[in-house]
XYZ file of C-alpha atoms in Angstrom:
79
model
C 106.121 35.680 -14.846
C 105.987 32.073 -13.631
C 102.599 31.702 -15.305
C 103.926 32.961 -18.638
C 106.971 30.698 -18.441
C 104.735 27.707 -17.715
C 102.425 28.629 -20.607
C 105.417 28.922 -22.946
C 106.459 25.427 -21.841
C 103.067 24.143 -22.942
C 101.468 23.706 -19.526
C 97.687 23.944 -19.262
C 96.174 26.593 -16.980
C 94.770 23.860 -14.709
C 98.271 22.402 -14.224
C 99.611 25.848 -13.357
C 96.826 26.429 -10.824
C 97.459 23.088 -9.125
C 101.246 23.438 -9.074
C 101.644 27.084 -8.006
C 98.346 27.375 -6.064
C 97.571 30.638 -7.869
C 93.958 31.896 -8.066
C 92.028 30.484 -11.033
C 90.893 33.909 -12.241
C 94.476 35.178 -12.344
C 95.827 32.199 -14.251
C 92.979 32.087 -16.775
C 93.155 35.857 -17.326
C 96.891 35.727 -18.021
C 96.465 32.613 -20.187
C 93.809 34.383 -22.258
C 96.020 37.451 -22.736
C 98.985 35.221 -23.566
C 96.964 33.317 -26.181
C 95.711 36.549 -27.765
C 99.241 37.944 -27.906
C 100.503 34.683 -29.389
C 97.765 34.777 -32.048
C 98.656 38.361 -32.976
C 102.328 37.496 -33.325
C 101.516 34.530 -35.556
C 99.128 36.599 -37.665
C 96.007 34.603 -36.829
C 94.087 37.435 -35.205
C 90.467 37.293 -36.286
C 88.809 40.636 -36.930
C 86.246 41.870 -34.470
C 82.595 41.651 -35.389
C 81.299 44.603 -37.276
C 78.422 46.461 -35.681
C 75.792 47.910 -37.978
C 76.097 51.606 -38.685
C 73.067 53.150 -37.006
C 72.858 55.901 -39.609
C 72.379 53.307 -42.358
C 69.654 51.301 -40.617
C 66.207 51.887 -42.107
C 63.819 53.479 -39.710
C 60.212 52.370 -39.593
C 57.731 55.200 -39.930
C 54.649 55.426 -37.737
C 52.494 54.975 -40.849
C 54.295 51.726 -41.719
C 53.819 50.389 -38.187
C 50.102 51.288 -38.223
C 49.540 49.544 -41.574
C 51.453 46.480 -40.389
C 49.431 46.304 -37.171
C 46.200 46.568 -39.184
C 47.290 43.670 -41.405
C 48.132 41.543 -38.366
C 44.801 42.322 -36.739
C 42.927 41.447 -39.955
C 44.656 38.062 -40.154
C 43.960 37.204 -36.507
C 40.272 38.114 -36.918
C 39.978 35.798 -39.952
C 41.535 32.870 -38.117
């Protein structure tokens, strides 16, 4: 709770670590959660990245891959 109070008072995580001698990982973890909660309350939460729907991704057929490989081989032979 001391970490949250200090964060609410505008203290930086580094100041909190030095003053209270708390572990860095603990302070930064709580500071991150506090910031995220603060952003949600203020309405500034950014949406998570969308991952592509695997069912909609075009699949490459074996025939397509073979033709592509042939084209690549032809170009490398000419060069």
